[in-house]
Short mmCIF file of N, CA and C in Angstrom, two decimals:
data_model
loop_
_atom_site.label_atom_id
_atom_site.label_comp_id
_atom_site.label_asym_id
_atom_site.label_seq_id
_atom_site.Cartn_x
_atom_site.Cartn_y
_atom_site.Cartn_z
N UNK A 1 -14.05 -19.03 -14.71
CA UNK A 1 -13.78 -17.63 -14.36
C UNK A 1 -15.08 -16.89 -14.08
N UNK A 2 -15.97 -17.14 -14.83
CA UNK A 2 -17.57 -16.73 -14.78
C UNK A 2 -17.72 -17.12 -13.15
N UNK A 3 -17.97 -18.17 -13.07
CA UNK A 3 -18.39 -17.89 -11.70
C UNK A 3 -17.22 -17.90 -10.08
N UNK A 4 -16.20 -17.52 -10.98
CA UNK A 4 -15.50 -16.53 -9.67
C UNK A 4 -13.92 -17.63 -9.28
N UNK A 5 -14.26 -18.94 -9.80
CA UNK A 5 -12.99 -19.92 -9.16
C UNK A 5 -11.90 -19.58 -9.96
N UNK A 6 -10.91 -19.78 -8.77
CA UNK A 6 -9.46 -20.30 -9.28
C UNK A 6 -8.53 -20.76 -10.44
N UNK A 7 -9.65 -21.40 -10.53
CA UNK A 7 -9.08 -22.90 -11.71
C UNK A 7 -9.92 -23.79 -11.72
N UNK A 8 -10.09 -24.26 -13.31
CA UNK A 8 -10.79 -25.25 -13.81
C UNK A 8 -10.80 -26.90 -12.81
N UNK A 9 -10.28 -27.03 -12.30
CA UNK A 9 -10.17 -27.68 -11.08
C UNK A 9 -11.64 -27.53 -10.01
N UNK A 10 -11.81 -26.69 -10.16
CA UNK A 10 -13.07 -26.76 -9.37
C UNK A 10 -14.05 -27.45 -9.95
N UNK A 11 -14.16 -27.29 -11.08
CA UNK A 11 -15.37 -28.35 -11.41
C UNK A 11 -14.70 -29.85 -10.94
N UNK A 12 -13.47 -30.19 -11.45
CA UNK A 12 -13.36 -31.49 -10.75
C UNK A 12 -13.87 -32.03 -9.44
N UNK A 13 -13.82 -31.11 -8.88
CA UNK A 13 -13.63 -31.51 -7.20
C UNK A 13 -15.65 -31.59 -7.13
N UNK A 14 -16.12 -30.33 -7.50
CA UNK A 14 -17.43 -30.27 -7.46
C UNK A 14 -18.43 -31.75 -8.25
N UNK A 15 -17.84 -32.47 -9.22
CA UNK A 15 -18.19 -33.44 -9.52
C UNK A 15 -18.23 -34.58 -8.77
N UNK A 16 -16.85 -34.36 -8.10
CA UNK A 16 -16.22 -36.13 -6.95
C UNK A 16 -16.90 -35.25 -6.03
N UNK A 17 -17.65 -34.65 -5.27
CA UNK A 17 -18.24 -34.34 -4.02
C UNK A 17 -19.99 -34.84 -4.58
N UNK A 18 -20.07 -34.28 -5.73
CA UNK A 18 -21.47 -34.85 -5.99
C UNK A 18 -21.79 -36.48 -6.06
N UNK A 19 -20.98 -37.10 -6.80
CA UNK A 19 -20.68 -38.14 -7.75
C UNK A 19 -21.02 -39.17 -5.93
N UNK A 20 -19.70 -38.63 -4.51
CA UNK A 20 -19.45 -39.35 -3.83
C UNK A 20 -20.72 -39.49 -2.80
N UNK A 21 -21.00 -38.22 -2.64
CA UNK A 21 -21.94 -37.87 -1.54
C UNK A 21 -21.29 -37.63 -0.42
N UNK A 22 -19.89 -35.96 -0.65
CA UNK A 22 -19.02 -36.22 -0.08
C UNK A 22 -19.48 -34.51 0.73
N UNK A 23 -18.88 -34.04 1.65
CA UNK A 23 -19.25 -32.94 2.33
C UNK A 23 -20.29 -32.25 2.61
N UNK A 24 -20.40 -32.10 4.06
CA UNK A 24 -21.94 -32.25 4.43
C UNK A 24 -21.47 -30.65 5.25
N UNK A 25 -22.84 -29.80 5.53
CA UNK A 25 -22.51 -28.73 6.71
C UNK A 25 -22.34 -29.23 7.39
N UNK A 26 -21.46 -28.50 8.60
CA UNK A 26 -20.55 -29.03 9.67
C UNK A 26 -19.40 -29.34 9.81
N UNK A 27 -19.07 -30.17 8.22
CA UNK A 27 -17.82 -30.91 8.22
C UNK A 27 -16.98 -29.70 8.34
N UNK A 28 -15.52 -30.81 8.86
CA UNK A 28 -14.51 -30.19 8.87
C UNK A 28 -13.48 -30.61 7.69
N UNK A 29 -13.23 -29.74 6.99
CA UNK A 29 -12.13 -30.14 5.61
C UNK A 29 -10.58 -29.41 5.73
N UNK A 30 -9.61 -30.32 5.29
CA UNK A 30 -8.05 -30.05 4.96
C UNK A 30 -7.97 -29.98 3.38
N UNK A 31 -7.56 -29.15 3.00
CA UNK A 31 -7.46 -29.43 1.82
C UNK A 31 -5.66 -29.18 1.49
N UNK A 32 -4.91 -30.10 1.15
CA UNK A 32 -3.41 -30.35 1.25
C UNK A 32 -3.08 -30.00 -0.25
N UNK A 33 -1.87 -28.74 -0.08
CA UNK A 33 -1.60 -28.40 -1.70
C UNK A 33 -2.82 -27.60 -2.08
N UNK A 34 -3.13 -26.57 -1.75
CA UNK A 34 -4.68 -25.83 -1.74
C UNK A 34 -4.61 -24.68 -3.16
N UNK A 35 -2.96 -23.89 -3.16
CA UNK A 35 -2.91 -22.97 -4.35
C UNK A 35 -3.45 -23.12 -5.60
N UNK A 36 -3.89 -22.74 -6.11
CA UNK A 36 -4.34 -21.27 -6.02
C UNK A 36 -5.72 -21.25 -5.05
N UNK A 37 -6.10 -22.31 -4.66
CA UNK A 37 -7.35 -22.12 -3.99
C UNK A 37 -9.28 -22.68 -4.36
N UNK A 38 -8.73 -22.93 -5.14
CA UNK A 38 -10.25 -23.29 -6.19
C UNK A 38 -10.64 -24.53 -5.38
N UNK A 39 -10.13 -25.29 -5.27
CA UNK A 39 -10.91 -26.39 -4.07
C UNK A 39 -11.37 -25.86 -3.07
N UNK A 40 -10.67 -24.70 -2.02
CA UNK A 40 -10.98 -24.37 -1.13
C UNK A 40 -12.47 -23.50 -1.27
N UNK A 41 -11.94 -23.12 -2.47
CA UNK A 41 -13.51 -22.17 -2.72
C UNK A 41 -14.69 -23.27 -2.65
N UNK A 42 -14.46 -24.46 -3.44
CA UNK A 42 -15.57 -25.32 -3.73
C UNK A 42 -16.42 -25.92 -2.77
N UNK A 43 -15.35 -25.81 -1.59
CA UNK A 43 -15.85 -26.67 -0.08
C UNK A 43 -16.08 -25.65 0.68
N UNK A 44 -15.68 -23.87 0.78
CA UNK A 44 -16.53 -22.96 1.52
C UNK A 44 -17.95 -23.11 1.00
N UNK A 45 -18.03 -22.81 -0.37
CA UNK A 45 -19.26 -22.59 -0.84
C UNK A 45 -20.17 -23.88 -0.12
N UNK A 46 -20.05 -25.01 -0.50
CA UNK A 46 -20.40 -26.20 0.19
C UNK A 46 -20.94 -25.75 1.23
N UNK A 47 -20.04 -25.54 2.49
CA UNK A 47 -19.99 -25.18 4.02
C UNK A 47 -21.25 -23.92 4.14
N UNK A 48 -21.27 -23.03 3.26
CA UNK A 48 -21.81 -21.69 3.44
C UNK A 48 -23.36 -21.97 3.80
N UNK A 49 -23.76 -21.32 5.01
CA UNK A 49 -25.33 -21.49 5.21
C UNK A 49 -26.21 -20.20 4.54
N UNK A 50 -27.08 -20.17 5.70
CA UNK A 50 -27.70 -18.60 5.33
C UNK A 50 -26.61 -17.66 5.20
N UNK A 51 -27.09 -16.41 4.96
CA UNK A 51 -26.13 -14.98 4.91
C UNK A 51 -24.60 -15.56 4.86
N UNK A 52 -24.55 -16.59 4.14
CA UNK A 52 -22.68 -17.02 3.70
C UNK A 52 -22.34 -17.29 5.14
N UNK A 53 -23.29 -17.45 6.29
CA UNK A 53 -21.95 -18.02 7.37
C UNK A 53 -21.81 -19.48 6.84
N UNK A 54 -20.44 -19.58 6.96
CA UNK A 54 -19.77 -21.10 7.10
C UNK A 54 -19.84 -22.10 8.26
N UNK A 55 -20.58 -23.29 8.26
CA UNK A 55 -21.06 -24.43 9.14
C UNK A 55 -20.08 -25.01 8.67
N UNK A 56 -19.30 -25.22 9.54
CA UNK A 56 -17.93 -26.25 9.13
C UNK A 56 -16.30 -25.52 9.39
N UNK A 57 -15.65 -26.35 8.66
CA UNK A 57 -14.07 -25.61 8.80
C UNK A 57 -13.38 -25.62 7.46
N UNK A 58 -12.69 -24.92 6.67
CA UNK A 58 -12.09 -25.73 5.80
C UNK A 58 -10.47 -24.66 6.18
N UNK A 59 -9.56 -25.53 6.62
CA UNK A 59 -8.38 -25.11 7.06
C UNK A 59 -7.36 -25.76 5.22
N UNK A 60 -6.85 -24.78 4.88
CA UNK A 60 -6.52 -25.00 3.44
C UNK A 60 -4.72 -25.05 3.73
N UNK A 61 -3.62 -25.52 3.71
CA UNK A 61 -2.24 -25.76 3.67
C UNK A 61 -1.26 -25.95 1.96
N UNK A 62 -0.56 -24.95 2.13
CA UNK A 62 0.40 -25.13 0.93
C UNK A 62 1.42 -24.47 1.09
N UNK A 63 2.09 -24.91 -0.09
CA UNK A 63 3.92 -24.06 0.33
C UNK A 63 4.22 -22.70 -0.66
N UNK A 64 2.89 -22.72 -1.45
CA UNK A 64 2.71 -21.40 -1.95
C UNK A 64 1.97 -20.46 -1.32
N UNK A 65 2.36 -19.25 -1.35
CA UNK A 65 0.88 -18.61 -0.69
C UNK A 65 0.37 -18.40 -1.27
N UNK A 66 -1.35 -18.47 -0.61
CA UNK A 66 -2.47 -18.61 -1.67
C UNK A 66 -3.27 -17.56 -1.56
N UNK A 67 -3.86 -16.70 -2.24
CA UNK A 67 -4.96 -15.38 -1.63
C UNK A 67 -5.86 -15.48 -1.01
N UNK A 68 -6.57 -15.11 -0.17
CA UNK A 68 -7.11 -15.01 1.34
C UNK A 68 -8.40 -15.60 0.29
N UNK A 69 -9.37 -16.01 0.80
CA UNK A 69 -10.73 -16.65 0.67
C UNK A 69 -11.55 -16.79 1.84
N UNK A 70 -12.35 -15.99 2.26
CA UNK A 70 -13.21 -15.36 3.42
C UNK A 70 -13.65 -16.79 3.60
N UNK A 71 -13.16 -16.72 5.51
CA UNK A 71 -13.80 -18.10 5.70
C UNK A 71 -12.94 -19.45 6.00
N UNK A 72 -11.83 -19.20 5.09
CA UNK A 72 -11.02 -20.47 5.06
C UNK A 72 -9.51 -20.12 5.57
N UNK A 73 -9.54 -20.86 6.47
CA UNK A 73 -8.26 -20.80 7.40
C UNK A 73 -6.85 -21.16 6.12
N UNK A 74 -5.61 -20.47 6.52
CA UNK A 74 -5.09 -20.70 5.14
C UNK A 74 -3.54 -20.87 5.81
N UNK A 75 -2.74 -21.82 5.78
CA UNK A 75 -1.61 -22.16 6.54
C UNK A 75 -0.01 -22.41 5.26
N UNK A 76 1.17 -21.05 5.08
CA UNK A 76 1.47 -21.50 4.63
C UNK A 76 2.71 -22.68 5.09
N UNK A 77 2.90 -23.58 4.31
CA UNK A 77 4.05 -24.38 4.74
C UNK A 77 4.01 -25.63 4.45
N UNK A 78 4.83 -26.62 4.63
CA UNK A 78 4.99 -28.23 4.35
C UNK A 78 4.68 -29.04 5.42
N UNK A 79 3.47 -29.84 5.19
CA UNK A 79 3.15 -30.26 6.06
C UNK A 79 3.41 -31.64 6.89
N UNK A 80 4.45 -32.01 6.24
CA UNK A 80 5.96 -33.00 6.60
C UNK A 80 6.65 -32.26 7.69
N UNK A 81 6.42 -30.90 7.70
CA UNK A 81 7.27 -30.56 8.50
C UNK A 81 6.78 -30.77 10.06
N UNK A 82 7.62 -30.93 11.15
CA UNK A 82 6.68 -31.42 12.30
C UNK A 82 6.42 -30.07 13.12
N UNK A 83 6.78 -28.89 12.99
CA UNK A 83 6.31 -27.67 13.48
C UNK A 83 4.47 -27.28 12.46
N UNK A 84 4.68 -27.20 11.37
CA UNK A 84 3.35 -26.74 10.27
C UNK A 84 2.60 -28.36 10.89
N UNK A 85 2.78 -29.67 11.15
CA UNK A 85 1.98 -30.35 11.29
C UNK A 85 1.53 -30.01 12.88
N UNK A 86 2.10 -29.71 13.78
CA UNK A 86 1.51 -29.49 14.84
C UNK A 86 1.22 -28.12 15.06
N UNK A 87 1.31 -27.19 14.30
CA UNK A 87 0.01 -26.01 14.34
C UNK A 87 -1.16 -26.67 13.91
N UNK A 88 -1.40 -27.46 12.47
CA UNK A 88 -2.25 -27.63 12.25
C UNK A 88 -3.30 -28.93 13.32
N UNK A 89 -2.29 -29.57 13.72
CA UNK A 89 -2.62 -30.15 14.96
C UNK A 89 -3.74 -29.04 15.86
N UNK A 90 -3.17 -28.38 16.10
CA UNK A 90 -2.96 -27.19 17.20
C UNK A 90 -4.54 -26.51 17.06
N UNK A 91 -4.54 -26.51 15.75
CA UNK A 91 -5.52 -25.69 14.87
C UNK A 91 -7.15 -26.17 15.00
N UNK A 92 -6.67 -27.56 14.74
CA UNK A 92 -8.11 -28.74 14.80
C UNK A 92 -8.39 -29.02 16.30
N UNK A 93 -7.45 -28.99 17.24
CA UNK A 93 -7.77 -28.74 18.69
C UNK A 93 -7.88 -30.12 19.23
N UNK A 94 -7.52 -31.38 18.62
CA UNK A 94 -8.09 -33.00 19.35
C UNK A 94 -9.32 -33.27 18.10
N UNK A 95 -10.05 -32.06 17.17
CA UNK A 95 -10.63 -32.66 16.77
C UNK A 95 -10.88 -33.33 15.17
N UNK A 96 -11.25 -34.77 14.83
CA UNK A 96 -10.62 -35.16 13.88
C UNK A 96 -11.64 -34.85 12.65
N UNK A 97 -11.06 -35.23 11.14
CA UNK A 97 -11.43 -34.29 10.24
C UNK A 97 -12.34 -35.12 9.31
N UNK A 98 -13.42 -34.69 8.81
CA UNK A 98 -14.66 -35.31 7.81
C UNK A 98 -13.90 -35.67 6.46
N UNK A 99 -13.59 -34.84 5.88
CA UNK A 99 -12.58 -35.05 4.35
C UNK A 99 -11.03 -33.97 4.42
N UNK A 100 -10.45 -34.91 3.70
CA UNK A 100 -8.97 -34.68 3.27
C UNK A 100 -8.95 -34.50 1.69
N UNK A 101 -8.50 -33.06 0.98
CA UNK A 101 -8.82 -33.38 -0.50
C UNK A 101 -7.40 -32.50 -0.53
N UNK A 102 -6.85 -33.17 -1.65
CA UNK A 102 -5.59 -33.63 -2.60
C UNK A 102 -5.49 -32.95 -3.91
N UNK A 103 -5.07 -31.85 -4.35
CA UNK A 103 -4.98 -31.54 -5.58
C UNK A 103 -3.61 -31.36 -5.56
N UNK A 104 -2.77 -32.09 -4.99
CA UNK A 104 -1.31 -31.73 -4.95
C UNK A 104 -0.85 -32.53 -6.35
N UNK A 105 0.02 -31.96 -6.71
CA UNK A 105 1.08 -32.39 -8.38
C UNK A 105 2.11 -32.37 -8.09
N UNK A 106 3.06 -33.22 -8.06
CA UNK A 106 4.46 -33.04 -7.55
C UNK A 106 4.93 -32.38 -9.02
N UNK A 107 6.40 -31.60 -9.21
CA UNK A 107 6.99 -31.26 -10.36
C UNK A 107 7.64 -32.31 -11.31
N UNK A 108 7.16 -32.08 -12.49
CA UNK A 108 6.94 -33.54 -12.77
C UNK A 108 8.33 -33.40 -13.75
N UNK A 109 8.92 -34.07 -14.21
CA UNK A 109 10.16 -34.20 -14.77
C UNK A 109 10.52 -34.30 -16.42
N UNK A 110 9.58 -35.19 -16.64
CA UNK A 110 9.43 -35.71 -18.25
C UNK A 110 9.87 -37.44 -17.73
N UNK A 111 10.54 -37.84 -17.37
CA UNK A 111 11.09 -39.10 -16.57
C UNK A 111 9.93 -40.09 -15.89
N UNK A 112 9.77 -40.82 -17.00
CA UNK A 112 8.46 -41.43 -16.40
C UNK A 112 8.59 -42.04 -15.04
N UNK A 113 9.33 -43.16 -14.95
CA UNK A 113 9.99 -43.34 -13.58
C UNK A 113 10.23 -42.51 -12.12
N UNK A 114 10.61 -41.60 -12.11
CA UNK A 114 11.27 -40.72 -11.39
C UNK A 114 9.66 -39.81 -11.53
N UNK A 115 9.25 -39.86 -12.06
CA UNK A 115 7.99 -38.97 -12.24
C UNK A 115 6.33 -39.95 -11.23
N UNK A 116 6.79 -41.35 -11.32
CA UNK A 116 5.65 -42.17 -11.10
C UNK A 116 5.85 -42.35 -9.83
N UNK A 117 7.19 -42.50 -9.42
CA UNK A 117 7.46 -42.32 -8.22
C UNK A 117 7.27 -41.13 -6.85
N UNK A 118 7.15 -39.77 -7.76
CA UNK A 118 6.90 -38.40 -7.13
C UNK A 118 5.72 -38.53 -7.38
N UNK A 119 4.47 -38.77 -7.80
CA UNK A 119 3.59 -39.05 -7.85
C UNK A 119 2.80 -39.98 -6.38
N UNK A 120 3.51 -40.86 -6.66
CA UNK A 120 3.07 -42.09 -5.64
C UNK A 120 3.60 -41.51 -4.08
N UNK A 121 4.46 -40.24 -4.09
CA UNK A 121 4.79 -40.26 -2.55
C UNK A 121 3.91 -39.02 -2.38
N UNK A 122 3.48 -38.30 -3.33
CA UNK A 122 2.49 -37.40 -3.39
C UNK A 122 1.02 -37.78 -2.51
N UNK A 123 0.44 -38.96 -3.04
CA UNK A 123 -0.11 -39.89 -2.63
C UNK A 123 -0.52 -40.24 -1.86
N UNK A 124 0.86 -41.21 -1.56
CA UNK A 124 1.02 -41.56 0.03
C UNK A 124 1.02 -40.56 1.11
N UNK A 125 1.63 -39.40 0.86
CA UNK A 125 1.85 -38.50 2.08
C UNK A 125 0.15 -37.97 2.57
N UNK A 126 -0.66 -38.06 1.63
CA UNK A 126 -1.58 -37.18 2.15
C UNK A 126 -2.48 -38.53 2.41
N UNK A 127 -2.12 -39.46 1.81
CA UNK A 127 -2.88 -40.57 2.67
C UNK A 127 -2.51 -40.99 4.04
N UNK A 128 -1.28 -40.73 3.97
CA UNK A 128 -0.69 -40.80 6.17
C UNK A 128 -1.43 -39.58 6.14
N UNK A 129 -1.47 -38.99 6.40
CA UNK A 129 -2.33 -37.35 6.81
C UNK A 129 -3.80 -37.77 7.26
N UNK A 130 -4.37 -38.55 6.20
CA UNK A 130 -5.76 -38.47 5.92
C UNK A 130 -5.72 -39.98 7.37
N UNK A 131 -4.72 -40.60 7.06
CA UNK A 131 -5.01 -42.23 8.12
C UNK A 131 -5.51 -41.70 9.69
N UNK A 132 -3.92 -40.28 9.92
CA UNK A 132 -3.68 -39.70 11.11
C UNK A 132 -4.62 -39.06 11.67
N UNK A 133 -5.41 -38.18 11.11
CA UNK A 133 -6.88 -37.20 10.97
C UNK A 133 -7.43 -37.50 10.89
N UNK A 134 -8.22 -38.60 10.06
CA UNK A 134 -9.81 -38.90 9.27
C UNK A 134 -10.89 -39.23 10.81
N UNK A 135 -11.57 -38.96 10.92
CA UNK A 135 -12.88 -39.77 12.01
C UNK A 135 -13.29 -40.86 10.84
N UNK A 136 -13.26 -42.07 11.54
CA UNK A 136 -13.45 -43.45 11.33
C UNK A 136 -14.37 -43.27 9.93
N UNK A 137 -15.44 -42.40 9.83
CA UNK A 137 -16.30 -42.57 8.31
C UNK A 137 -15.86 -41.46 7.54
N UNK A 138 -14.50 -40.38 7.99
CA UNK A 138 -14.34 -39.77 7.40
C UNK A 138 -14.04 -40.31 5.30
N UNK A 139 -13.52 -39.29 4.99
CA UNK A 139 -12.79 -39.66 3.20
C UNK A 139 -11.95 -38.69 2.75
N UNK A 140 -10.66 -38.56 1.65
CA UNK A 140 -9.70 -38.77 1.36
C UNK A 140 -9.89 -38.90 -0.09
N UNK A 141 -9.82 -37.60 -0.70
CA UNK A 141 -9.29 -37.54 -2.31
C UNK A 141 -8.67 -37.20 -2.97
N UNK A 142 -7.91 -37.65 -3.62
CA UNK A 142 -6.72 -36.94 -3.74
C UNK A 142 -6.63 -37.46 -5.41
N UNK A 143 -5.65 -35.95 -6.33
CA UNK A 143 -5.43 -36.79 -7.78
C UNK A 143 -4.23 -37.60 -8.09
N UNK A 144 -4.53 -38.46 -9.00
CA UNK A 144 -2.86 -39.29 -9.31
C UNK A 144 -3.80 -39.41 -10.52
N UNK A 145 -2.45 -40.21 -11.31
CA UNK A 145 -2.26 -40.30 -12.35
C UNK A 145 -2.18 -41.62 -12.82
N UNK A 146 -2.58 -41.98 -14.15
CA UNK A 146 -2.53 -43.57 -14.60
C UNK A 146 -0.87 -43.75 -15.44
N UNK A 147 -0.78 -44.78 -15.04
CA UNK A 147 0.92 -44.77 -15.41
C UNK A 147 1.44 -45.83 -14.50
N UNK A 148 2.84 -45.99 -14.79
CA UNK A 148 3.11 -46.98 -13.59
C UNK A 148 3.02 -46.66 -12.14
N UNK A 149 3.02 -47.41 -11.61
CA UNK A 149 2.91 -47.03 -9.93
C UNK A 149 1.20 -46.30 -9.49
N UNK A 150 0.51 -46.53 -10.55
CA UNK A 150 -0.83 -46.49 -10.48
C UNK A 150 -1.54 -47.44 -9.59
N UNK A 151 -1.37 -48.67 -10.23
CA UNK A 151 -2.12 -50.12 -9.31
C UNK A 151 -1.18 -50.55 -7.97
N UNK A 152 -0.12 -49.73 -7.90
CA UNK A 152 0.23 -49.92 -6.15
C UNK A 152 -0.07 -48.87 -5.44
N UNK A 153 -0.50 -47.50 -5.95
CA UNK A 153 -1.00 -46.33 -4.95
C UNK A 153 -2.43 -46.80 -4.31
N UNK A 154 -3.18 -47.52 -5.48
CA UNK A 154 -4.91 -47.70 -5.09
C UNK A 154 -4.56 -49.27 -4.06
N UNK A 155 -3.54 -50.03 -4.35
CA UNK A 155 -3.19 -51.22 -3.50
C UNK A 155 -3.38 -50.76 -2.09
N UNK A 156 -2.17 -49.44 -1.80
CA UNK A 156 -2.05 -49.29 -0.82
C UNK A 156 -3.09 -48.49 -0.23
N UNK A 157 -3.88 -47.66 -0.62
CA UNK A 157 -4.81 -47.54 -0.15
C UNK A 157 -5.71 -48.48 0.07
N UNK A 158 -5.99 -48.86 -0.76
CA UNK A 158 -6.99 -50.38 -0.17
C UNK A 158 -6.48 -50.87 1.08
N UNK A 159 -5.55 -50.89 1.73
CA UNK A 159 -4.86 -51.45 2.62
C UNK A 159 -5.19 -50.89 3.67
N UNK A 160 -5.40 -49.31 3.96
CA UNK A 160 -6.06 -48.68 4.88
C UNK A 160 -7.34 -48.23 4.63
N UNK A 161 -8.10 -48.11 3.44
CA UNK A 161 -9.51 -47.82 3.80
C UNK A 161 -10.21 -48.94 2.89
N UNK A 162 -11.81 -49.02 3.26
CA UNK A 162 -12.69 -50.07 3.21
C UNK A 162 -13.02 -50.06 1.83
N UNK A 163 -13.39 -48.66 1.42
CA UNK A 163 -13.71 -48.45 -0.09
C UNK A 163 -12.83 -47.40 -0.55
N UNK A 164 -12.18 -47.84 -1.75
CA UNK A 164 -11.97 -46.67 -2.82
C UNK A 164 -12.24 -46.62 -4.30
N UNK A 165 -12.33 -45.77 -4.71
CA UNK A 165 -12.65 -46.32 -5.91
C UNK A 165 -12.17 -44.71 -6.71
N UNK A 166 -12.11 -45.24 -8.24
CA UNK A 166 -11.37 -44.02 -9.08
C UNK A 166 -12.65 -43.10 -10.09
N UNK A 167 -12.28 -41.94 -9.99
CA UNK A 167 -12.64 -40.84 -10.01
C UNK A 167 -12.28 -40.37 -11.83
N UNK A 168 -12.87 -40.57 -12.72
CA UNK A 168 -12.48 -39.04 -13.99
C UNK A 168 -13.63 -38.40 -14.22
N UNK A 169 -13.70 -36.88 -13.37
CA UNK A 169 -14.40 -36.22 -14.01
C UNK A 169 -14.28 -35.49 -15.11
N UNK A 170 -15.51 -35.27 -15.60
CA UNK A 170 -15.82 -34.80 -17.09
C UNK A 170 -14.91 -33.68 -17.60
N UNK A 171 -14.99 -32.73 -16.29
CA UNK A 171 -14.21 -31.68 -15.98
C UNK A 171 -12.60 -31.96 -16.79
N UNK A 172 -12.24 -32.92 -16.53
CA UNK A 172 -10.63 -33.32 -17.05
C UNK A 172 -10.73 -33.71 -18.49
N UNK A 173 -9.85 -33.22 -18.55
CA UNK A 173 -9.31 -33.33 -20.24
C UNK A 173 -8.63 -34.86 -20.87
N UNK A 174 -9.46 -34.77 -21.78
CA UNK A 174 -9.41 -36.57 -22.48
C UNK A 174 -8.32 -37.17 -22.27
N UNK A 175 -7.01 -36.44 -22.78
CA UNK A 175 -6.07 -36.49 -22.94
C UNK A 175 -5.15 -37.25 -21.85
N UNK A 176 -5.60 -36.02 -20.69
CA UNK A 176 -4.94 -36.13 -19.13
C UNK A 176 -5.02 -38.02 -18.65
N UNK A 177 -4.21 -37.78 -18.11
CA UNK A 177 -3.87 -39.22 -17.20
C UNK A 177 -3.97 -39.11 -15.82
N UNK A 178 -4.79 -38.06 -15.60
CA UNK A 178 -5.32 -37.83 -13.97
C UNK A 178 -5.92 -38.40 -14.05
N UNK A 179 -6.72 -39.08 -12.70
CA UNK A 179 -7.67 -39.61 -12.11
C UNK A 179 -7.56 -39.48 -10.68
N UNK A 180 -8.34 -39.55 -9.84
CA UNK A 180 -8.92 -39.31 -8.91
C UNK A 180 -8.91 -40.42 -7.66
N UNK A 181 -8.85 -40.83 -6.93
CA UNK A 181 -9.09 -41.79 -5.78
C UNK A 181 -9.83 -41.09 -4.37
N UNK A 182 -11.18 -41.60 -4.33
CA UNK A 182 -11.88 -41.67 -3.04
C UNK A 182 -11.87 -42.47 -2.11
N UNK A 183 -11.47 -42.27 -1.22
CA UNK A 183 -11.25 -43.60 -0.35
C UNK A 183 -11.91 -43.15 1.01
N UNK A 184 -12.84 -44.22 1.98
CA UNK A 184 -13.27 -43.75 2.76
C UNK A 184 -13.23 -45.22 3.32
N UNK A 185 -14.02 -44.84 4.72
CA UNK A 185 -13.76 -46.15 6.07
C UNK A 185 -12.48 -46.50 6.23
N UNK A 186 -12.17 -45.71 7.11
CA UNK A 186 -10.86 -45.92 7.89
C UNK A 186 -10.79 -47.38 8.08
N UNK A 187 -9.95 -48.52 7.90
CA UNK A 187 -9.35 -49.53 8.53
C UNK A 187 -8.73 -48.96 10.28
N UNK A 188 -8.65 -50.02 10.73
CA UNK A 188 -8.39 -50.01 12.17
C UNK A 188 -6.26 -50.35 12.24
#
């Protein structure tokens, strides 16, 4: 709150960007599931040059609306949907995107099953996103959870990118069964 974010979430993200050697000025960032916004803050700040102009893009999408954050393009809606995917199409113009970051949580049930499963399509969806978008050295982070259907989300990613590897920052609570997946080098 001290220094101005969203949610404790930001340190997460600020750790896996350090940790990866992930967002550079220039880049262009999606950030999928963006509410309340604290990622988006983490990757303007990133982006911000001299006098706070922003070198880069960070176009932020969710089905909540999220409060304006100077700088960051902010789209509400589902991005399954094929109208919100081709604005955002629309938006990037032909051009494809440096990082894809993931703080999406599906509503989780108590139902471990039914829960591991909303999880894993959580996942997956923003990994088709990230396959569809990424420029060839782009990367793709997104949180999941350890539990079942854990070692087939990182499977299937392995399946489309070259490296991934798992993520707990400090930031997260002992307890939590989040973790993190970076995945970068697009497969062909």
């Amino acid at each position: 709150q001290q220094k101005g974010y969203r949610a404790r979430a930001a340190y997460k993200l600020t750790e896996i960007l350090d940790t990866e050697k992930l967002l550079a000025k220039g880049d262009v960032v999606v950030d999928l599931g963006s509410a309340p916004g604290s990622w988006s803050q983490v990757a303007r700040e990133r982006l911000a040059g001299p006098g706070g102009v922003i070198e880069g893009r960070v176009i932020a999408l969710d089905l909540l609306p999220m409060e304006p954050i100077a700088g960051v393009e902010f789209m509400q809606g589902d991005f399954r949907e094929d109208s919100v995917l081709a604005e955002l199409e629309a938006r990037l113009g032909g051009e494809k995107v440096d990082l894809v970051i993931s703080d999406m949580a599906p509503n989780l049930s108590g139902v471990s099953s039914a829960d591991s499963a909303r999880i894993q399509h959580v996942c997956e969806l923003a990994m088709e996103f990230a396959c569809a978008h990424l420029k060839p050295d782009g990367a793709l982070a997104v949180k999941a959870f350890h539990g079942s259907g854990f070692s087939q989300i990182v499977e299937t990613f392995k399946q489309h990118f070259t490296r991934v590897v798992e993520r707990k920052p400090k930031a997260s609570r002992d307890k939590s069964s989040e973790t993190f997946l970076v995945a970068r080098g697009l497969k062909n």
